[in-house]
């Protein structure tokens, strides 16, 4: 057992002679048949896993960061060595998700996976929605409860969710997507105005990871979304994670549970460990992800309905100017209302559009920000589900 601090008290205590600070010694020890990597980070974890796999030792890992950055290489090494590389804990912590996608749904033509895959941001958004607290207050509570790291950037900026989305794209679509390639927007720009508007319009705001078949490839993105209040993902509260899977034969499935934390994650790691041990004893070929040349579709091609808030001057002719811009870019309005709480600069208008092309929506935002009657262009939040 390699650790960094051998002097640390552990529960249960391990005999001192089992501990080393040299993970390489564990990997090369001839009495070690199977390696569990839960040290995290890219290096030295990557090199250690490659060494283990090449030596014919199955590897169980929880390392989403590494899989999202170097998954293609690791899957290839595992495939060539014919040993298991299992990673149930890397997405959704204790939720059985990778194995159902790879095995139970192997015969399904999965069309879309929509997930709440980051517990910190789901907790923050739940508190903002249910208690009307600000982002800062909700984040402070997440820290007090141990749901947020000292530096929450990877969570609130969507990096963690993007890594998981990339892994889901590999598992469900065989697409060689890296976390860094995933279109990503975090939750830091969301305000009480958006949360209140969502409620009034019948939505709940969630940070979603979306992986879907599109244009002969796969589209992968992470962004805050307006989820209809009656959609199963809307009811996923606090630090819970959930992943909603859609396919033509199976219909709709949802996997729900604790996406992080020591015990749920350990449960997933142990499940993989037993699976790998069985396979090792049976002497069968190992299993890992097979990647293919599946292209990543750019966010520009996305077509989705959107919510948009605008702070405008409170005077005649404003609506005409605003709807003129939307019309010019083929963005059709599904509903429009004036927020009863006025904005700082005058009136606040809330729009929900019909499905529109991303590039047209972005062009609208640019032109709207140049109108002299528009004081501020608020957040554009896509409607999902
Ligand atoms: N925690 C979760 O909820 C969760 C959920 C899903 C996935 N994961 C993934 O699990 C991995 C570990 O996360 P964690 O939160 O459990 O981290 P952690 O609490 O910091 O645990 C890391 C462990 O690895 C040991 N370690 C780290 N660097 C080492 C080195 N260079 N040599 C020897 N031992 C080393 C540490 O030893 P010491 O004990 O001596 O410090 C510690 O036991 C990460 O990849 C993370 O993304 C975690």
Short mmCIF file of C-alpha atoms and ligand atoms in Angstrom, two decimals:
data_model
loop_
_atom_site.label_atom_id
_atom_site.label_comp_id
_atom_site.label_asym_id
_atom_site.label_seq_id
_atom_site.Cartn_x
_atom_site.Cartn_y
_atom_site.Cartn_z
CA UNK A 1 0.00 0.00 0.00
CA UNK A 2 1.64 3.23 -1.16
CA UNK A 3 0.81 6.37 0.77
CA UNK A 4 2.36 9.80 0.96
CA UNK A 5 2.25 10.14 4.76
CA UNK A 6 3.04 6.75 6.35
CA UNK A 7 2.81 8.30 9.83
CA UNK A 8 -0.84 9.32 9.33
CA UNK A 9 -3.39 7.53 11.58
CA UNK A 10 -5.70 5.40 9.46
CA UNK A 11 -8.96 3.65 10.14
CA UNK A 12 -8.57 0.69 10.12
CA UNK A 13 -4.85 0.85 10.99
CA UNK A 14 -2.55 -0.95 8.56
CA UNK A 15 0.52 -2.90 9.69
CA UNK A 16 3.54 -0.62 9.18
CA UNK A 17 5.29 -3.25 7.05
CA UNK A 18 2.48 -3.01 4.46
CA UNK A 19 3.11 0.70 3.88
CA UNK A 20 5.57 2.30 1.50
CA UNK A 21 5.96 5.79 0.09
CA UNK A 22 7.09 4.37 -3.25
CA UNK A 23 4.11 3.56 -5.49
CA UNK A 24 6.49 2.11 -8.10
CA UNK A 25 7.46 -0.57 -5.59
CA UNK A 26 3.81 -1.64 -5.32
CA UNK A 27 3.39 -1.84 -9.08
CA UNK A 28 6.54 -3.92 -9.62
CA UNK A 29 6.14 -6.16 -6.56
CA UNK A 30 5.77 -9.69 -8.00
CA UNK A 31 3.32 -10.62 -5.22
CA UNK A 32 0.94 -7.83 -6.32
CA UNK A 33 -1.49 -9.24 -8.92
CA UNK A 34 -3.74 -6.24 -9.36
CA UNK A 35 -3.29 -2.49 -8.85
CA UNK A 36 -5.78 0.04 -7.44
CA UNK A 37 -4.87 3.65 -8.22
CA UNK A 38 -6.57 6.23 -6.00
CA UNK A 39 -3.73 8.73 -5.69
CA UNK A 40 -5.21 11.11 -8.28
CA UNK A 41 -3.49 13.55 -10.65
CA UNK A 42 -1.84 12.98 -14.02
CA UNK A 43 1.70 12.07 -13.00
CA UNK A 44 3.02 9.81 -11.66
CA UNK A 45 -0.37 8.02 -11.83
CA UNK A 46 -0.24 7.69 -15.65
CA UNK A 47 3.20 6.06 -15.74
CA UNK A 48 2.35 3.73 -12.86
CA UNK A 49 -0.87 2.55 -14.54
CA UNK A 50 0.91 1.96 -17.86
CA UNK A 51 3.62 -0.04 -16.10
CA UNK A 52 1.07 -2.16 -14.27
CA UNK A 53 -0.97 -2.85 -17.42
CA UNK A 54 2.12 -3.74 -19.46
CA UNK A 55 3.14 -6.16 -16.71
CA UNK A 56 -0.26 -7.87 -17.15
CA UNK A 57 -1.73 -6.47 -13.92
CA UNK A 58 -5.35 -5.29 -14.09
CA UNK A 59 -5.86 -1.73 -12.86
CA UNK A 60 -8.81 -0.22 -11.00
CA UNK A 61 -8.78 3.58 -10.93
CA UNK A 62 -11.00 6.45 -9.76
CA UNK A 63 -8.90 9.02 -11.60
CA UNK A 64 -11.30 10.98 -13.82
CA UNK A 65 -8.75 13.73 -14.51
CA UNK A 66 -6.28 11.22 -15.92
CA UNK A 67 -8.88 9.25 -17.91
CA UNK A 68 -10.26 12.48 -19.41
CA UNK A 69 -6.76 13.60 -20.43
CA UNK A 70 -5.05 10.35 -21.43
CA UNK A 71 -7.87 7.78 -21.63
CA UNK A 72 -7.17 6.88 -25.26
CA UNK A 73 -3.58 5.90 -24.45
CA UNK A 74 -4.54 3.93 -21.34
CA UNK A 75 -7.39 2.07 -23.06
CA UNK A 76 -5.03 1.12 -25.87
CA UNK A 77 -2.32 -0.16 -23.50
CA UNK A 78 -4.92 -2.16 -21.54
CA UNK A 79 -6.39 -3.59 -24.77
CA UNK A 80 -2.96 -4.60 -26.09
CA UNK A 81 -2.02 -6.20 -22.76
CA UNK A 82 -5.40 -7.96 -22.55
CA UNK A 83 -6.02 -6.89 -18.95
CA UNK A 84 -8.86 -5.04 -17.25
CA UNK A 85 -8.80 -1.27 -16.80
CA UNK A 86 -11.88 -0.51 -14.70
CA UNK A 87 -13.00 2.90 -13.50
CA UNK A 88 -16.54 2.79 -12.12
CA UNK A 89 -15.71 5.40 -9.44
CA UNK A 90 -14.47 7.99 -11.94
CA UNK A 91 -17.97 9.18 -12.93
CA UNK A 92 -20.82 9.42 -10.47
CA UNK A 93 -18.81 8.09 -7.49
CA UNK A 94 -20.93 5.33 -5.95
CA UNK A 95 -23.55 5.25 -8.72
CA UNK A 96 -23.24 2.13 -10.90
CA UNK A 97 -23.03 3.81 -14.28
CA UNK A 98 -19.96 2.80 -16.29
CA UNK A 99 -20.72 -0.94 -16.02
CA UNK A 100 -24.42 -0.55 -16.98
CA UNK A 101 -23.41 1.61 -19.96
CA UNK A 102 -20.71 -0.82 -21.09
CA UNK A 103 -22.46 -4.09 -20.38
CA UNK A 104 -26.22 -3.85 -19.80
CA UNK A 105 -26.65 -1.20 -22.52
CA UNK A 106 -24.09 -2.66 -24.95
CA UNK A 107 -26.94 -3.57 -27.32
CA UNK A 108 -28.60 -0.18 -27.08
CA UNK A 109 -28.03 2.62 -29.55
CA UNK A 110 -27.70 5.26 -26.81
CA UNK A 111 -28.71 8.63 -28.25
CA UNK A 112 -28.16 11.01 -25.34
CA UNK A 113 -26.75 11.12 -21.82
CA UNK A 114 -27.67 14.10 -19.67
CA UNK A 115 -26.04 14.23 -16.26
CA UNK A 116 -25.80 16.19 -13.06
CA UNK A 117 -22.28 14.92 -12.40
CA UNK A 118 -20.89 17.46 -9.94
CA UNK A 119 -22.23 17.43 -6.39
CA UNK A 120 -20.68 20.74 -5.31
CA UNK A 121 -22.41 22.79 -8.00
CA UNK A 122 -25.68 20.90 -7.56
CA UNK A 123 -25.59 21.72 -3.84
CA UNK A 124 -24.90 25.40 -4.53
CA UNK A 125 -27.68 25.65 -7.14
CA UNK A 126 -30.12 23.83 -4.85
CA UNK A 127 -29.48 26.28 -2.00
CA UNK A 128 -29.82 29.27 -4.36
CA UNK A 129 -33.10 27.84 -5.71
CA UNK A 130 -34.69 26.72 -2.44
CA UNK A 131 -33.41 29.36 0.01
CA UNK A 132 -32.94 32.31 -2.33
CA UNK A 133 -29.33 32.63 -1.14
CA UNK A 134 -26.65 34.28 -3.23
CA UNK A 135 -23.96 32.25 -5.00
CA UNK A 136 -21.38 33.36 -2.38
CA UNK A 137 -23.58 32.33 0.59
CA UNK A 138 -24.41 28.97 -0.98
CA UNK A 139 -20.72 28.34 -1.68
CA UNK A 140 -19.79 29.22 1.92
CA UNK A 141 -22.33 26.64 3.14
CA UNK A 142 -20.95 24.03 0.73
CA UNK A 143 -17.51 24.64 2.24
CA UNK A 144 -18.82 24.38 5.83
CA UNK A 145 -20.41 21.02 4.99
CA UNK A 146 -17.27 19.71 3.29
CA UNK A 147 -18.87 19.60 -0.18
CA UNK A 148 -16.46 22.12 -1.69
CA UNK A 149 -12.68 22.04 -1.89
CA UNK A 150 -10.61 24.96 -0.65
CA UNK A 151 -10.19 25.90 -4.31
CA UNK A 152 -13.53 25.07 -5.99
CA UNK A 153 -12.51 26.26 -9.47
CA UNK A 154 -12.59 22.80 -11.09
CA UNK A 155 -16.16 22.33 -9.84
CA UNK A 156 -17.74 25.76 -10.37
CA UNK A 157 -16.10 26.38 -13.74
CA UNK A 158 -17.30 23.00 -15.03
CA UNK A 159 -13.86 21.36 -15.50
CA UNK A 160 -14.78 18.37 -13.32
CA UNK A 161 -18.07 17.86 -15.17
CA UNK A 162 -16.26 18.24 -18.52
CA UNK A 163 -13.82 15.46 -17.56
CA UNK A 164 -16.76 13.19 -16.67
CA UNK A 165 -18.61 14.11 -19.88
CA UNK A 166 -15.51 13.13 -21.88
CA UNK A 167 -15.33 9.76 -20.10
CA UNK A 168 -19.05 9.14 -20.73
CA UNK A 169 -18.51 9.97 -24.42
CA UNK A 170 -15.73 7.34 -24.55
CA UNK A 171 -17.77 4.69 -22.78
CA UNK A 172 -21.15 5.18 -24.46
CA UNK A 173 -20.08 6.35 -27.94
CA UNK A 174 -16.51 5.04 -28.24
CA UNK A 175 -15.48 8.64 -28.97
CA UNK A 176 -11.89 9.69 -28.21
CA UNK A 177 -12.90 12.95 -26.50
CA UNK A 178 -10.65 14.71 -23.99
CA UNK A 179 -11.96 16.85 -21.14
CA UNK A 180 -10.15 19.86 -22.61
CA UNK A 181 -12.13 19.49 -25.88
CA UNK A 182 -15.52 19.74 -24.17
CA UNK A 183 -17.43 23.02 -24.53
CA UNK A 184 -17.69 24.25 -20.96
CA UNK A 185 -19.50 26.99 -19.05
CA UNK A 186 -19.61 27.12 -15.26
CA UNK A 187 -22.08 28.50 -12.74
CA UNK A 188 -20.22 31.57 -11.41
CA UNK A 189 -22.12 34.05 -13.63
CA UNK A 190 -25.56 32.84 -12.46
CA UNK A 191 -27.44 35.22 -10.22
CA UNK A 192 -30.59 35.42 -8.14
CA UNK A 193 -32.33 37.02 -11.16
CA UNK A 194 -31.83 33.88 -13.27
CA UNK A 195 -32.85 31.55 -10.45
CA UNK A 196 -36.05 33.54 -9.76
CA UNK A 197 -36.85 33.82 -13.46
CA UNK A 198 -36.40 30.06 -13.87
CA UNK A 199 -38.91 29.42 -11.11
CA UNK A 200 -41.46 31.83 -12.59
CA UNK A 201 -41.11 30.25 -16.03
CA UNK A 202 -41.45 26.67 -14.72
CA UNK A 203 -37.78 25.63 -14.83
CA UNK A 204 -34.99 24.70 -12.41
CA UNK A 205 -31.39 25.66 -13.24
CA UNK A 206 -28.91 22.74 -13.19
CA UNK A 207 -25.32 22.40 -14.34
CA UNK A 208 -25.59 19.65 -16.96
CA UNK A 209 -23.13 17.50 -18.84
CA UNK A 210 -24.71 16.53 -22.16
CA UNK A 211 -23.32 13.86 -24.48
CA UNK A 212 -25.40 13.14 -27.58
CA UNK A 213 -25.25 11.63 -31.02
CA UNK A 214 -25.18 14.47 -33.55
CA UNK A 215 -24.35 14.82 -37.25
CA UNK A 216 -22.58 11.45 -37.56
CA UNK A 217 -20.46 12.21 -34.49
CA UNK A 218 -20.96 13.17 -30.90
CA UNK A 219 -21.68 16.54 -29.27
CA UNK A 220 -20.35 16.99 -25.74
CA UNK A 221 -20.92 20.04 -23.56
CA UNK A 222 -21.21 21.28 -20.00
CA UNK A 223 -23.27 24.35 -19.16
CA UNK A 224 -26.00 25.60 -16.85
CA UNK A 225 -29.41 24.68 -18.24
CA UNK A 226 -33.06 25.49 -17.69
CA UNK A 227 -34.59 22.09 -16.92
CA UNK A 228 -38.41 21.86 -16.94
CA UNK A 229 -39.60 21.51 -13.33
CA UNK A 230 -41.33 18.20 -14.13
CA UNK A 231 -38.23 16.57 -15.68
CA UNK A 232 -36.67 13.84 -13.46
CA UNK A 233 -33.33 15.74 -13.33
CA UNK A 234 -35.07 18.81 -11.85
CA UNK A 235 -35.79 16.90 -8.63
CA UNK A 236 -32.15 15.90 -8.04
CA UNK A 237 -31.22 18.03 -5.04
CA UNK A 238 -28.27 18.93 -2.86
CA UNK A 239 -25.02 17.05 -3.51
CA UNK A 240 -26.73 14.13 -5.31
CA UNK A 241 -25.70 13.20 -8.83
CA UNK A 242 -27.94 11.73 -11.51
CA UNK A 243 -27.45 10.60 -15.06
CA UNK A 244 -30.36 10.38 -17.51
CA UNK A 245 -29.84 8.03 -20.45
CA UNK A 246 -32.00 7.89 -23.57
CA UNK A 247 -32.09 5.22 -26.27
CA UNK A 248 -34.63 4.11 -28.87
CA UNK A 249 -35.29 0.66 -27.41
CA UNK A 250 -34.78 1.19 -23.70
CA UNK A 251 -36.49 4.59 -23.56
CA UNK A 252 -35.47 6.73 -20.62
CA UNK A 253 -33.36 5.58 -17.65
CA UNK A 254 -32.09 7.53 -14.68
CA UNK A 255 -29.20 6.60 -12.37
CA UNK A 256 -29.25 8.52 -9.09
CA UNK A 257 -27.05 8.55 -6.01
CA UNK A 258 -24.04 9.90 -4.18
CA UNK A 259 -21.55 11.10 -6.76
CA UNK A 260 -18.66 11.59 -4.34
CA UNK A 261 -17.45 10.97 -0.81
CA UNK A 262 -15.17 8.33 0.64
CA UNK A 263 -17.65 5.50 1.22
CA UNK A 264 -19.68 5.69 -2.02
CA UNK A 265 -16.47 5.97 -4.04
CA UNK A 266 -14.89 3.06 -2.13
CA UNK A 267 -17.99 0.97 -2.87
CA UNK A 268 -17.46 1.48 -6.61
CA UNK A 269 -13.71 0.77 -6.34
CA UNK A 270 -14.35 -2.47 -4.45
CA UNK A 271 -16.91 -3.59 -7.02
CA UNK A 272 -14.31 -3.13 -9.77
CA UNK A 273 -11.66 -4.84 -7.66
CA UNK A 274 -13.80 -7.97 -7.24
CA UNK A 275 -14.71 -7.98 -10.93
CA UNK A 276 -11.04 -7.69 -11.96
CA UNK A 277 -10.06 -10.41 -9.48
CA UNK A 278 -12.69 -12.79 -10.90
CA UNK A 279 -11.51 -12.10 -14.44
CA UNK A 280 -7.89 -12.55 -13.46
CA UNK A 281 -8.59 -15.90 -11.82
CA UNK A 282 -10.71 -17.05 -14.78
CA UNK A 283 -7.80 -16.13 -17.06
CA UNK A 284 -10.13 -14.50 -19.59
CA UNK A 285 -9.27 -11.47 -21.68
CA UNK A 286 -9.52 -8.13 -19.90
CA UNK A 287 -12.14 -5.59 -20.78
CA UNK A 288 -11.70 -1.96 -21.52
CA UNK A 289 -13.12 0.75 -23.74
CA UNK A 290 -12.72 0.46 -27.53
CA UNK A 291 -12.37 3.88 -29.13
CA UNK A 292 -13.23 4.66 -32.76
CA UNK A 293 -12.86 7.62 -35.04
CA UNK A 294 -16.04 9.38 -33.83
CA UNK A 295 -15.82 13.13 -34.55
CA UNK A 296 -16.67 15.76 -31.95
CA UNK A 297 -19.32 18.14 -33.34
CA UNK A 298 -18.67 21.83 -32.61
CA UNK A 299 -20.97 23.81 -30.29
CA UNK A 300 -21.80 26.11 -33.26
CA UNK A 301 -23.98 23.35 -34.69
CA UNK A 302 -26.13 23.08 -31.56
CA UNK A 303 -29.80 23.94 -31.95
CA UNK A 304 -31.60 24.63 -28.69
CA UNK A 305 -34.26 26.77 -27.08
CA UNK A 306 -32.84 29.41 -24.74
CA UNK A 307 -33.70 31.70 -21.90
CA UNK A 308 -32.31 35.22 -22.12
CA UNK A 309 -32.63 38.20 -19.79
CA UNK A 310 -32.07 41.78 -20.88
CA UNK A 311 -31.95 44.97 -18.83
CA UNK A 312 -33.38 47.70 -21.01
CA UNK A 313 -34.40 51.33 -20.85
CA UNK A 314 -38.01 51.70 -19.71
CA UNK A 315 -39.37 53.63 -22.69
CA UNK A 316 -41.47 53.12 -25.83
CA UNK A 317 -39.88 51.40 -28.82
CA UNK A 318 -37.60 49.13 -26.80
CA UNK A 319 -39.43 45.91 -27.62
CA UNK A 320 -39.49 46.77 -31.29
CA UNK A 321 -35.70 47.23 -31.33
CA UNK A 322 -35.04 44.03 -29.39
CA UNK A 323 -37.42 41.78 -31.32
CA UNK A 324 -36.03 43.27 -34.55
CA UNK A 325 -32.57 41.91 -33.68
CA UNK A 326 -33.96 38.49 -32.75
CA UNK A 327 -35.98 38.34 -35.98
CA UNK A 328 -33.01 39.35 -38.11
CA UNK A 329 -31.10 36.32 -36.82
CA UNK A 330 -34.03 33.87 -37.22
CA UNK A 331 -34.49 33.55 -33.46
CA UNK A 332 -38.19 33.13 -32.80
CA UNK A 333 -39.68 34.02 -29.42
CA UNK A 334 -41.72 31.44 -27.56
CA UNK A 335 -42.54 33.64 -24.57
CA UNK A 336 -41.61 37.06 -23.29
CA UNK A 337 -42.38 38.72 -20.01
CA UNK A 338 -41.33 41.75 -18.06
CA UNK A 339 -39.75 40.87 -14.73
CA UNK A 340 -41.90 42.39 -11.95
CA UNK A 341 -38.62 43.13 -10.11
CA UNK A 342 -37.12 45.96 -12.15
CA UNK A 343 -33.46 45.81 -13.08
CA UNK A 344 -30.96 48.39 -11.84
CA UNK A 345 -31.09 50.27 -15.12
CA UNK A 346 -34.82 50.21 -15.93
CA UNK A 347 -36.92 47.24 -17.00
CA UNK A 348 -35.86 43.61 -17.21
CA UNK A 349 -37.19 41.47 -20.04
CA UNK A 350 -37.16 37.69 -19.92
CA UNK A 351 -37.34 35.73 -23.15
CA UNK A 352 -37.63 32.04 -23.92
CA UNK A 353 -36.89 31.29 -27.57
CA UNK A 354 -37.95 28.45 -29.82
CA UNK A 355 -35.06 26.15 -30.78
CA UNK A 356 -32.46 28.27 -32.55
CA UNK A 357 -28.98 27.71 -33.94
CA UNK A 358 -26.14 28.51 -31.55
CA UNK A 359 -24.38 30.72 -34.05
CA UNK A 360 -27.58 32.78 -34.56
CA UNK A 361 -28.04 33.11 -30.80
CA UNK A 362 -24.45 34.30 -30.37
CA UNK A 363 -24.90 36.82 -33.21
CA UNK A 364 -28.06 38.08 -31.44
CA UNK A 365 -26.15 38.60 -28.20
CA UNK A 366 -23.53 40.64 -30.00
CA UNK A 367 -26.10 42.84 -31.78
CA UNK A 368 -28.27 43.25 -28.68
CA UNK A 369 -25.31 44.48 -26.66
CA UNK A 370 -24.83 47.23 -29.25
CA UNK A 371 -28.42 48.56 -29.04
CA UNK A 372 -28.52 51.81 -27.08
CA UNK A 373 -31.81 50.78 -25.38
CA UNK A 374 -30.14 47.64 -23.97
CA UNK A 375 -28.28 48.40 -20.72
CA UNK A 376 -27.09 44.88 -20.05
CA UNK A 377 -27.34 41.51 -21.78
CA UNK A 378 -27.83 38.90 -19.07
CA UNK A 379 -27.11 35.20 -19.18
CA UNK A 380 -28.13 33.04 -22.11
CA UNK A 381 -29.20 29.72 -20.58
CA UNK A 382 -30.10 26.81 -22.84
CA UNK A 383 -33.28 24.85 -22.21
CA UNK A 384 -32.60 21.11 -21.89
CA UNK A 385 -35.13 18.32 -21.48
N1 LIG B 1 -13.09 11.57 -2.88
C1 LIG B 1 -14.08 11.42 -3.75
O1 LIG B 1 -15.23 11.68 -3.45
C2 LIG B 1 -13.78 10.91 -5.15
C3 LIG B 1 -14.85 10.55 -5.98
C4 LIG B 1 -14.57 10.05 -7.26
C5 LIG B 1 -13.27 9.95 -7.68
N2 LIG B 1 -12.25 10.35 -6.84
C6 LIG B 1 -10.88 10.25 -7.33
O2 LIG B 1 -10.11 9.46 -6.44
C7 LIG B 1 -8.76 9.91 -6.45
C8 LIG B 1 -8.33 10.21 -5.03
O3 LIG B 1 -9.12 11.22 -4.47
P1 LIG B 1 -9.27 11.40 -2.91
O4 LIG B 1 -10.26 12.48 -2.70
O5 LIG B 1 -9.50 10.09 -2.25
O6 LIG B 1 -7.82 11.96 -2.56
P2 LIG B 1 -7.00 11.83 -1.19
O7 LIG B 1 -7.94 11.79 -0.05
O8 LIG B 1 -5.96 12.89 -1.26
O9 LIG B 1 -6.30 10.40 -1.27
C9 LIG B 1 -5.17 10.17 -2.07
C10 LIG B 1 -4.42 8.97 -1.50
O10 LIG B 1 -3.30 8.71 -2.32
C11 LIG B 1 -2.09 8.78 -1.55
N3 LIG B 1 -1.08 9.43 -2.39
C12 LIG B 1 -1.21 10.59 -3.08
N4 LIG B 1 -0.09 10.87 -3.76
C13 LIG B 1 0.79 9.87 -3.48
C14 LIG B 1 2.13 9.61 -3.86
N5 LIG B 1 2.80 10.41 -4.70
N6 LIG B 1 2.72 8.48 -3.40
C15 LIG B 1 2.06 7.66 -2.57
N7 LIG B 1 0.77 7.85 -2.16
C16 LIG B 1 0.15 8.95 -2.62
C17 LIG B 1 -2.43 9.61 -0.32
O11 LIG B 1 -1.61 9.22 0.77
P3 LIG B 1 -1.78 9.84 2.26
O12 LIG B 1 -3.02 9.22 2.80
O13 LIG B 1 -0.57 9.41 2.98
O14 LIG B 1 -1.85 11.33 2.06
C18 LIG B 1 -3.91 9.21 -0.09
O15 LIG B 1 -4.01 8.01 0.62
C19 LIG B 1 -8.72 11.11 -7.39
O16 LIG B 1 -8.34 10.69 -8.68
C20 LIG B 1 -10.16 11.58 -7.41
O17 LIG B 1 -10.51 12.27 -8.59
C21 LIG B 1 -12.49 10.79 -5.59
#
